[in-house]
Amino acid sequence: MSKVFSCSEVCLSMQVFCIVLLNLIKVESAFRMLLSRLTIQMKIKPRCCSTNARREGPVHLSVNGREFQRDTWSNVSSKILSHLGKKLHLQKYHPLSLIKQRIVNLFYKRFVGRTGNPIFSVYDDLEPIVSIKQNFDSLLIPPYHQSRKKSDCYYINCDYLLRAHTTAHQSELIGMGLNNFLVIGDVYRRDEIDSTHYPVFHQVDAVRLCGKHEVFRSIENGDKMAVFENEGERTAQKQEAHTLEASKIMEDELKSTLIVLAQDLFGQEVKYRWVDAYFPFTHPSWELEVHHQDKWMELLGCGIMEQRILQNAGAQDRIGWALGLGLERLAMCLYDIPDIRLFWSTDSGFLSQFENRDPHDCIKYKPVSIYPQCINDISFWLPNDGDYTSNDFYDLVREIGGDIVEQISLVDKYFHPKKQHTSHCYRIVYRHMEKTLTQEEVNTIHKQIEKAVALKFNVSIR
Ligand code: FA5
Ligand code: MG
């Protein structure tokens, strides 16, 4: 028997049906939306990364107080990152800082404005974290150039890396309107490991841009000459945009500056040679080599800046030269430092050899012993006669301690207002070149020094 529904029952069934249908439609549209979002996300690739470059999960990297997302390009280790804040070139009396000052002084002296003031400005504390654009694109380095490879650089992720050269800041500084500047800082490269290579080293870049009047300032009828030419040709000697005259004058200024620099550092008699080179950001390009200890050593790379870089940075009415040199190689030659790792040493036996020295002093590094240091302090009231100088004390210590005294420094001065007496505290660092000194051996010598001080200066040891 067929079931007959009442009118109210039919209405209720219809209502339930409609609600179920509506809910199904809602679920379906939500599902569609989710699907379309997923599709969009899958279609968008990260800006410069290869497919799947982003790693899954929120893995972050903290560098210099900034947070970066890790991806498959990230290859900086915590060991490399630990070098970031060291800034050896800014540490007073560090050998790299001494050489840096010498180079800066030369540029200050050689390039002065109408009023006699230096025209070069110095940027030695720019952040070493740079973008792909800064390190490569802005310098016209081709997309598949070897220097961009993950095997050659320290990448933070696919967008940022630790600068591989100080040239990374060139385009930005020109864009800010600068014409003459030096950039000095730490650079990071994955390279072989030996006594002359270290993954972190220091470079100086110099850039000089000149307008027409500066280029031809010392040429008769210079105002009739041109820096640029239309439909010019690129040859081994010049770029298509430049006249041969302008390019040659800039080349001459660049090369003569660098010869003066080489002579300032290595002496007037230094033997040097120019070697043709290639950089994507300069043309023509050269390397300067100097003859040192029977070997030719590459000191720097340089050239006439690619005009397209100047155009992109808004300095299209100027022509420029640029150079980049490594500070470690220079310092190793000048100071006879045998191993590049020594620059990172915090051993006072190394650092004290450069302390209180002038950038223009001739300093020759003496190898530090591999045996440990022993440190003892000595304090005494100074003699009342007023003739005493710390050097008197240093001589006496040298006389008694001989070569096992590696370093002496005045670590504390104290003036007693009632007694009107001054006291000095000196720290003596003992270290033998051929053996480990025992504390007992050091104490014996230290006692002899105390006795000699008391006797010679007629003072009492505190
Ligand atoms: C460059 O880094 C270019 N940016 C230089 C440049 C700037 C050229 C502006 C033209 C215009 P290069 O990789 O050759 O070039 O390095 C320049 C200098 O850094 C070298 O001449 C050398 O003195 C030093 N240098 C390079 N690699 C090392 C290293 N692994 N260890 C120590 N010093 C290095
Ligand atoms: Mg080179």
Coordinates of C-alpha atoms and ligand atoms in Angstrom, one line a residue:
M1 CA 0.0 0.0 0.0
S2 CA 1.3 3.3 -1.0
K3 CA 2.0 5.8 1.8
V4 CA 0.1 9.0 1.5
F5 CA 1.9 12.1 2.9
S6 CA 0.0 14.9 4.6
C7 CA 0.5 18.4 3.3
S8 CA 2.5 19.5 6.3
E9 CA 4.8 16.4 6.0
V10 CA 5.5 17.3 2.4
C11 CA 6.4 20.9 3.3
L12 CA 8.8 19.8 6.1
S13 CA 10.5 17.3 3.7
M14 CA 11.0 20.1 1.1
Q15 CA 12.5 22.4 3.7
V16 CA 15.0 19.7 4.9
F17 CA 15.9 19.0 1.2
C18 CA 16.5 22.7 0.5
I19 CA 18.8 23.1 3.6
V20 CA 20.9 20.1 2.7
L21 CA 21.1 21.3 -0.9
L22 CA 22.2 24.8 0.2
N23 CA 24.9 23.4 2.5
L24 CA 26.2 21.2 -0.3
I25 CA 26.5 24.2 -2.5
K26 CA 28.4 26.1 0.2
V27 CA 30.8 23.3 0.8
E28 CA 31.4 22.9 -2.9
S29 CA 32.1 26.7 -3.4
A30 CA 34.5 26.7 -0.4
F31 CA 36.2 23.7 -1.9
R32 CA 36.5 25.4 -5.3
M33 CA 38.0 28.6 -3.6
L34 CA 40.5 26.5 -1.8
L35 CA 41.4 24.7 -5.0
S36 CA 41.9 27.9 -6.9
R37 CA 44.1 29.4 -4.2
L38 CA 46.3 26.4 -4.2
T39 CA 46.6 26.5 -8.0
I40 CA 47.6 30.2 -7.8
Q41 CA 50.2 29.5 -5.2
M42 CA 51.6 26.6 -7.2
K43 CA 51.9 28.8 -10.3
I44 CA 53.8 31.7 -8.6
K45 CA 57.5 30.9 -8.4
P46 CA 59.8 32.9 -6.0
R47 CA 61.4 35.9 -7.6
C48 CA 64.9 34.6 -8.3
C49 CA 64.7 31.1 -7.0
S50 CA 64.6 27.9 -9.0
T51 CA 61.5 25.8 -8.6
N52 CA 61.1 24.4 -5.1
A53 CA 63.7 26.8 -3.8
R54 CA 61.8 27.6 -0.7
R55 CA 62.1 24.9 2.0
E56 CA 59.1 23.7 3.8
G57 CA 58.4 25.1 7.2
P58 CA 59.2 28.4 8.8
V59 CA 63.0 28.0 9.1
H60 CA 64.6 31.3 9.8
L61 CA 68.1 32.6 9.8
S62 CA 69.1 35.5 12.1
V63 CA 71.9 37.6 10.6
N64 CA 73.1 40.9 12.2
G65 CA 69.8 41.2 14.0
R66 CA 67.7 40.6 10.8
E67 CA 65.5 37.6 10.2
F68 CA 65.8 35.8 6.8
Q69 CA 63.9 32.9 5.5
R70 CA 66.1 29.9 4.7
D71 CA 65.8 28.2 1.3
T72 CA 67.8 25.8 -0.8
W73 CA 70.2 28.6 -1.6
S74 CA 71.2 29.1 2.1
N75 CA 74.8 28.0 2.6
V76 CA 76.2 30.3 5.2
S77 CA 77.4 28.5 8.3
S78 CA 77.4 29.9 11.8
K79 CA 81.2 29.8 11.6
I80 CA 81.2 32.2 8.7
L81 CA 78.5 34.4 10.3
S82 CA 80.7 34.7 13.4
H83 CA 83.1 36.9 11.4
L84 CA 80.4 39.4 10.6
G85 CA 80.8 41.9 13.4
K86 CA 84.6 41.7 13.7
K87 CA 85.4 44.6 11.4
L88 CA 89.2 44.1 11.6
H89 CA 89.7 47.1 9.2
L90 CA 88.1 49.4 11.9
Q91 CA 90.2 48.1 14.8
K92 CA 92.8 50.7 15.8
Y93 CA 96.3 49.5 15.1
H94 CA 95.2 46.2 13.4
P95 CA 97.6 45.7 10.5
L96 CA 94.6 45.8 8.0
S97 CA 93.5 49.1 9.6
L98 CA 97.0 50.6 9.3
I99 CA 97.2 49.7 5.5
K100 CA 93.6 51.0 5.0
Q101 CA 94.6 54.4 6.5
R102 CA 97.7 54.5 4.3
I103 CA 95.5 54.1 1.2
V104 CA 92.9 56.5 2.4
N105 CA 95.6 59.1 3.1
L106 CA 96.9 58.8 -0.4
F107 CA 93.5 59.4 -1.9
Y108 CA 92.9 62.4 0.4
K109 CA 96.3 63.9 -0.6
R110 CA 96.1 63.3 -4.3
F111 CA 92.5 64.4 -5.0
V112 CA 91.7 67.7 -3.5
G113 CA 89.0 70.3 -4.4
R114 CA 89.3 74.0 -5.1
T115 CA 89.6 74.8 -1.4
G116 CA 92.2 72.1 -0.8
N117 CA 89.9 69.7 0.9
P118 CA 89.8 66.0 0.0
I119 CA 87.1 65.2 -2.5
F120 CA 87.0 61.4 -1.8
S121 CA 84.5 60.2 0.9
V122 CA 85.0 57.0 2.7
Y123 CA 82.4 54.3 3.4
D124 CA 83.9 51.7 5.7
D125 CA 81.0 50.5 7.7
L126 CA 78.3 49.5 5.1
E127 CA 76.3 46.3 5.9
P128 CA 77.9 43.2 4.3
I129 CA 74.5 41.7 3.7
V130 CA 73.6 42.7 0.1
S131 CA 71.0 41.7 -2.5
I132 CA 71.5 39.8 -5.7
K133 CA 70.9 43.1 -7.5
Q134 CA 73.7 44.9 -5.6
N135 CA 76.3 42.2 -5.9
F136 CA 75.6 41.1 -9.5
D137 CA 72.7 42.6 -11.5
S138 CA 73.7 46.3 -11.0
L139 CA 77.2 45.4 -12.2
L140 CA 76.0 43.7 -15.4
I141 CA 77.3 40.3 -14.2
P142 CA 75.5 37.9 -16.6
P143 CA 72.9 35.5 -15.1
Y144 CA 74.9 32.4 -15.5
H145 CA 78.3 33.8 -14.6
Q146 CA 80.6 31.6 -12.5
S147 CA 80.8 34.2 -9.7
R148 CA 77.1 33.9 -8.9
K149 CA 77.3 30.1 -8.3
K150 CA 76.3 28.7 -4.9
S151 CA 79.7 27.0 -4.9
D152 CA 81.5 30.4 -4.9
C153 CA 79.4 32.6 -2.6
Y154 CA 77.8 32.6 0.8
Y155 CA 74.1 32.9 0.3
I156 CA 71.7 33.8 3.1
N157 CA 68.8 32.8 0.8
C158 CA 67.9 33.2 -2.9
D159 CA 67.6 37.0 -2.5
Y160 CA 70.5 37.9 -0.2
L161 CA 74.2 37.0 0.2
L162 CA 77.3 38.1 2.1
R163 CA 78.9 40.5 -0.4
A164 CA 81.6 38.8 -2.5
H165 CA 83.3 42.2 -3.3
T166 CA 83.0 45.8 -2.1
T167 CA 82.0 46.7 -5.7
A168 CA 78.5 45.6 -4.6
H169 CA 77.9 49.1 -3.2
Q170 CA 79.1 51.0 -6.3
S171 CA 75.9 51.5 -8.2
E172 CA 73.9 52.6 -5.1
L173 CA 76.4 55.2 -4.0
I174 CA 76.5 56.6 -7.5
G175 CA 72.7 56.7 -7.5
M176 CA 73.0 58.8 -4.3
G177 CA 74.9 61.4 -6.3
L178 CA 78.5 60.6 -5.2
N179 CA 81.3 61.2 -7.6
N180 CA 84.5 60.2 -5.7
F181 CA 84.4 57.5 -3.0
L182 CA 86.1 54.6 -1.3
V183 CA 84.3 51.6 0.0
I184 CA 86.2 49.5 2.5
G185 CA 85.0 46.3 4.2
D186 CA 84.9 42.6 4.7
V187 CA 84.0 40.3 1.8
Y188 CA 83.0 36.6 1.7
R189 CA 83.9 34.0 -0.8
R190 CA 84.0 30.2 -0.9
D191 CA 87.5 29.4 -2.0
E192 CA 90.4 27.1 -1.5
I193 CA 92.0 27.0 2.0
D194 CA 95.7 27.7 2.3
S195 CA 98.1 30.3 3.7
T196 CA 96.9 33.0 1.3
H197 CA 93.2 32.2 1.1
Y198 CA 90.6 32.6 3.8
P199 CA 86.8 32.7 3.3
V200 CA 86.7 36.2 4.7
F201 CA 89.0 39.0 3.5
H202 CA 89.0 42.7 3.1
Q203 CA 88.8 44.9 0.0
V204 CA 89.0 48.6 -0.9
D205 CA 87.1 49.8 -3.9
A206 CA 87.6 53.3 -5.3
V207 CA 85.3 55.1 -7.8
R208 CA 86.0 58.4 -9.6
L209 CA 83.5 60.0 -11.9
C210 CA 84.3 63.0 -14.0
G211 CA 82.3 65.5 -16.1
K212 CA 83.6 66.9 -19.3
H213 CA 85.4 69.9 -17.7
E214 CA 87.2 67.7 -15.2
V215 CA 88.3 65.2 -17.9
F216 CA 89.8 67.9 -20.2
R217 CA 90.9 70.4 -17.5
S218 CA 94.6 70.3 -18.3
I219 CA 94.2 70.0 -22.1
E220 CA 94.5 73.1 -24.3
N221 CA 91.2 73.8 -26.1
G222 CA 89.7 71.1 -23.9
D223 CA 86.3 72.8 -24.0
K224 CA 86.0 71.8 -27.6
M225 CA 86.6 68.1 -26.9
A226 CA 83.9 65.5 -26.2
V227 CA 83.6 62.7 -23.7
F228 CA 80.9 60.8 -25.6
E229 CA 80.3 59.9 -29.3
N230 CA 77.2 58.6 -31.1
E231 CA 77.5 55.4 -33.1
G232 CA 81.0 54.8 -31.8
E233 CA 82.6 51.4 -31.8
R234 CA 83.7 49.2 -28.9
T235 CA 87.4 48.4 -29.3
A236 CA 90.1 46.9 -27.1
Q237 CA 90.9 50.5 -26.1
K238 CA 87.4 52.0 -25.3
Q239 CA 83.7 51.5 -25.1
E240 CA 81.2 52.5 -27.9
A241 CA 79.9 55.5 -25.9
H242 CA 83.3 57.1 -25.2
T243 CA 85.6 59.1 -27.3
L244 CA 89.1 57.6 -27.4
E245 CA 90.5 60.9 -25.9
A246 CA 88.3 60.8 -22.9
S247 CA 88.9 57.1 -22.3
K248 CA 92.7 57.5 -22.6
I249 CA 92.8 60.5 -20.2
M250 CA 90.8 58.6 -17.6
E251 CA 93.0 55.5 -18.1
D252 CA 96.1 57.7 -17.6
E253 CA 94.7 59.2 -14.3
L254 CA 93.7 55.8 -13.0
K255 CA 97.1 54.2 -13.8
S256 CA 99.2 57.0 -12.6
T257 CA 97.3 57.0 -9.3
L258 CA 97.9 53.3 -8.8
I259 CA 101.6 53.6 -9.6
V260 CA 101.9 56.2 -6.9
L261 CA 100.0 53.9 -4.6
A262 CA 102.3 51.0 -5.4
Q263 CA 105.4 53.2 -4.9
D264 CA 104.1 54.6 -1.6
L265 CA 103.6 51.0 -0.3
F266 CA 106.6 49.2 -1.8
G267 CA 109.1 52.0 -2.4
Q268 CA 110.0 54.1 -5.4
E269 CA 112.0 51.2 -7.0
V270 CA 109.1 48.8 -7.1
K271 CA 108.8 46.7 -10.3
Y272 CA 105.2 46.6 -11.6
R273 CA 103.3 45.6 -14.8
W274 CA 99.8 46.0 -16.2
V275 CA 98.0 42.9 -17.3
D276 CA 94.9 43.0 -19.5
A277 CA 91.9 41.7 -17.7
Y278 CA 88.2 41.2 -17.9
F279 CA 85.5 42.4 -15.5
P280 CA 81.8 42.6 -16.6
F281 CA 81.6 46.1 -15.0
T282 CA 84.7 47.8 -16.6
H283 CA 86.1 48.1 -20.1
P284 CA 89.0 48.3 -20.8
S285 CA 90.1 46.4 -17.6
W286 CA 93.6 45.7 -16.1
E287 CA 95.2 44.1 -13.2
L288 CA 98.3 45.6 -11.6
E289 CA 101.0 43.2 -10.5
V290 CA 104.0 44.1 -8.4
H291 CA 107.2 42.1 -8.2
H292 CA 107.8 41.1 -4.6
Q293 CA 110.2 38.5 -3.2
D294 CA 110.9 37.0 -6.7
K295 CA 107.3 36.6 -7.6
W296 CA 104.7 38.6 -9.5
M297 CA 101.7 39.3 -7.2
E298 CA 98.3 40.6 -8.3
L299 CA 97.5 43.7 -6.3
L300 CA 94.3 44.8 -7.8
G301 CA 91.8 44.9 -10.6
C302 CA 90.6 48.1 -12.3
G303 CA 89.2 49.7 -15.4
I304 CA 87.0 52.3 -17.1
M305 CA 83.4 51.8 -15.7
E306 CA 80.8 50.4 -18.1
Q307 CA 78.7 53.4 -19.2
R308 CA 75.5 51.4 -18.8
I309 CA 76.1 51.3 -15.0
L310 CA 76.4 55.0 -14.9
Q311 CA 73.3 55.5 -17.0
N312 CA 71.3 53.1 -14.8
A313 CA 72.4 55.0 -11.7
G314 CA 71.6 58.5 -13.2
A315 CA 75.1 59.6 -13.9
Q316 CA 74.9 59.4 -17.7
D317 CA 76.8 62.7 -18.2
R318 CA 80.0 61.4 -16.5
I319 CA 82.8 58.9 -17.3
G320 CA 84.4 57.0 -14.5
W321 CA 87.2 54.7 -13.4
A322 CA 87.0 52.1 -10.6
L323 CA 89.4 49.7 -8.9
G324 CA 89.3 47.0 -6.2
L325 CA 92.2 45.7 -4.2
G326 CA 92.6 43.2 -1.4
L327 CA 94.1 44.4 1.9
E328 CA 95.3 41.0 3.2
R329 CA 97.7 40.4 0.3
L330 CA 99.1 43.8 0.7
A331 CA 99.6 43.5 4.5
M332 CA 101.2 40.0 4.1
C333 CA 103.8 41.4 1.7
L334 CA 104.4 44.7 3.6
Y335 CA 104.7 43.3 7.1
D336 CA 106.1 39.8 6.2
I337 CA 103.0 38.1 7.7
P338 CA 103.3 34.4 6.6
D339 CA 99.7 33.2 7.1
I340 CA 96.4 34.9 6.3
R341 CA 94.8 33.3 9.4
L342 CA 97.0 35.4 11.6
F343 CA 94.8 38.5 10.9
W344 CA 92.1 36.9 12.9
S345 CA 94.4 36.2 15.8
T346 CA 93.5 37.9 19.1
D347 CA 96.9 36.8 20.5
S348 CA 98.6 39.8 22.0
G349 CA 101.9 38.4 20.7
F350 CA 100.6 39.2 17.2
L351 CA 98.6 42.4 17.8
S352 CA 101.1 44.1 20.0
Q353 CA 103.6 44.2 17.1
F354 CA 101.4 46.8 15.4
E355 CA 100.2 48.6 18.5
N356 CA 100.8 52.4 18.6
R357 CA 102.5 52.2 15.2
D358 CA 102.0 54.8 12.5
P359 CA 100.5 53.6 9.1
H360 CA 103.7 54.8 7.4
D361 CA 106.2 52.9 9.7
C362 CA 108.2 50.1 8.3
I363 CA 107.0 47.1 10.4
K364 CA 108.3 43.6 10.0
Y365 CA 106.4 40.9 11.8
K366 CA 108.3 38.4 14.0
P367 CA 106.8 35.0 14.3
V368 CA 105.0 34.3 17.5
S369 CA 105.8 31.2 19.5
I370 CA 103.3 28.3 19.4
Y371 CA 103.8 27.8 23.2
P372 CA 101.4 29.3 25.7
Q373 CA 101.7 32.7 27.3
C374 CA 102.1 33.3 31.1
I375 CA 100.9 36.6 32.4
N376 CA 102.1 38.3 35.6
D377 CA 101.4 41.8 36.9
I378 CA 103.7 44.1 38.8
S379 CA 102.6 47.3 40.7
F380 CA 104.7 49.9 42.4
W381 CA 104.7 53.5 43.6
L382 CA 106.7 55.7 41.3
P383 CA 109.9 57.3 42.5
N384 CA 109.4 60.8 43.8
D385 CA 112.2 62.5 41.8
G386 CA 109.8 62.9 38.7
D387 CA 112.4 61.6 36.3
Y388 CA 110.8 58.2 35.9
T389 CA 109.3 57.1 32.6
S390 CA 107.7 53.8 31.7
N391 CA 110.5 53.2 29.1
D392 CA 113.0 52.9 32.1
F393 CA 110.9 50.0 33.4
Y394 CA 110.6 48.4 30.0
D395 CA 114.4 48.4 29.5
L396 CA 115.0 46.9 32.9
V397 CA 112.5 44.1 32.3
R398 CA 114.1 43.3 28.9
E399 CA 117.5 43.3 30.5
I400 CA 116.4 40.6 33.1
G401 CA 113.7 38.7 31.2
G402 CA 115.4 38.7 27.8
D403 CA 113.5 37.1 24.9
I404 CA 111.0 35.3 27.0
V405 CA 109.3 38.7 27.6
E406 CA 106.8 39.0 24.7
Q407 CA 105.0 42.1 25.8
I408 CA 104.7 44.7 28.5
S409 CA 101.8 47.1 28.9
L410 CA 100.8 49.7 31.4
V411 CA 97.4 48.5 32.5
D412 CA 96.5 50.8 35.4
K413 CA 97.5 54.2 36.9
Y414 CA 96.5 55.3 40.3
F415 CA 97.0 58.7 42.0
H416 CA 96.8 58.7 45.9
P417 CA 95.5 62.2 46.7
K418 CA 96.6 62.2 50.4
K419 CA 100.1 60.8 49.8
Q420 CA 100.5 62.7 46.5
H421 CA 101.9 59.5 45.0
T422 CA 101.3 57.8 41.7
S423 CA 101.3 54.0 41.3
H424 CA 101.6 52.1 38.0
C425 CA 100.5 48.5 37.3
Y426 CA 102.3 46.8 34.4
R427 CA 101.3 43.5 32.8
I428 CA 104.2 41.3 31.6
V429 CA 103.5 38.5 29.1
Y430 CA 106.1 35.8 29.2
R431 CA 106.4 33.2 26.4
H432 CA 109.3 31.0 25.3
M433 CA 109.9 30.4 21.6
E434 CA 110.9 26.7 22.0
K435 CA 109.2 25.3 25.1
T436 CA 106.3 25.7 27.5
L437 CA 107.3 27.8 30.5
T438 CA 106.1 26.5 33.9
Q439 CA 104.5 29.1 36.2
E440 CA 107.4 28.4 38.6
E441 CA 110.0 29.4 36.1
V442 CA 108.1 32.5 35.3
N443 CA 107.7 33.4 39.0
T444 CA 111.4 33.1 39.5
I445 CA 112.1 35.6 36.7
H446 CA 109.2 37.8 37.9
K447 CA 110.7 38.0 41.4
Q448 CA 114.1 39.0 40.0
I449 CA 112.4 41.8 38.1
E450 CA 110.6 43.0 41.3
K451 CA 113.9 43.0 43.2
A452 CA 115.7 44.9 40.4
V453 CA 112.9 47.5 40.2
A454 CA 112.9 48.1 44.0
L455 CA 116.7 48.5 43.9
K456 CA 117.1 50.6 40.7
F457 CA 114.2 53.0 41.3
N458 CA 114.3 52.9 45.1
V459 CA 110.6 52.1 45.3
S460 CA 108.5 49.5 47.1
I461 CA 106.5 46.9 45.2
R462 CA 102.8 47.0 46.1
Ligands
FA5_1 C1 87.1 42.0 -7.8 O1 86.7 41.6 -6.7 C2 86.6 43.2 -8.4 N1 85.4 43.6 -7.8 C3 87.7 44.3 -8.4 C4 87.3 45.5 -9.3 C5 86.7 46.6 -8.8 C6 87.7 45.5 -10.6 C7 86.3 47.7 -9.6 C8 87.4 46.6 -11.5 C9 86.7 47.6 -10.9 P1 89.1 40.2 -7.8 O2 88.2 39.0 -7.6 O3 90.2 40.0 -8.8 O4 88.2 41.4 -8.4 O5 89.6 40.7 -6.4 C10 90.2 42.0 -6.3 C11 91.4 41.9 -5.4 O6 91.1 41.3 -4.2 C12 92.5 41.0 -6.0 O7 93.4 41.7 -6.8 C13 93.2 40.5 -4.7 O8 94.1 41.6 -4.2 C14 92.1 40.4 -3.7 N2 91.6 39.1 -3.6 C15 90.8 38.4 -4.4 N3 90.6 37.1 -4.0 C16 91.3 37.0 -2.8 C17 91.4 36.0 -1.8 N4 90.8 34.8 -1.9 N5 92.1 36.2 -0.7 C18 92.7 37.4 -0.5 N6 92.6 38.4 -1.4 C19 91.9 38.3 -2.5
MG2 MG 91.5 38.9 -9.7

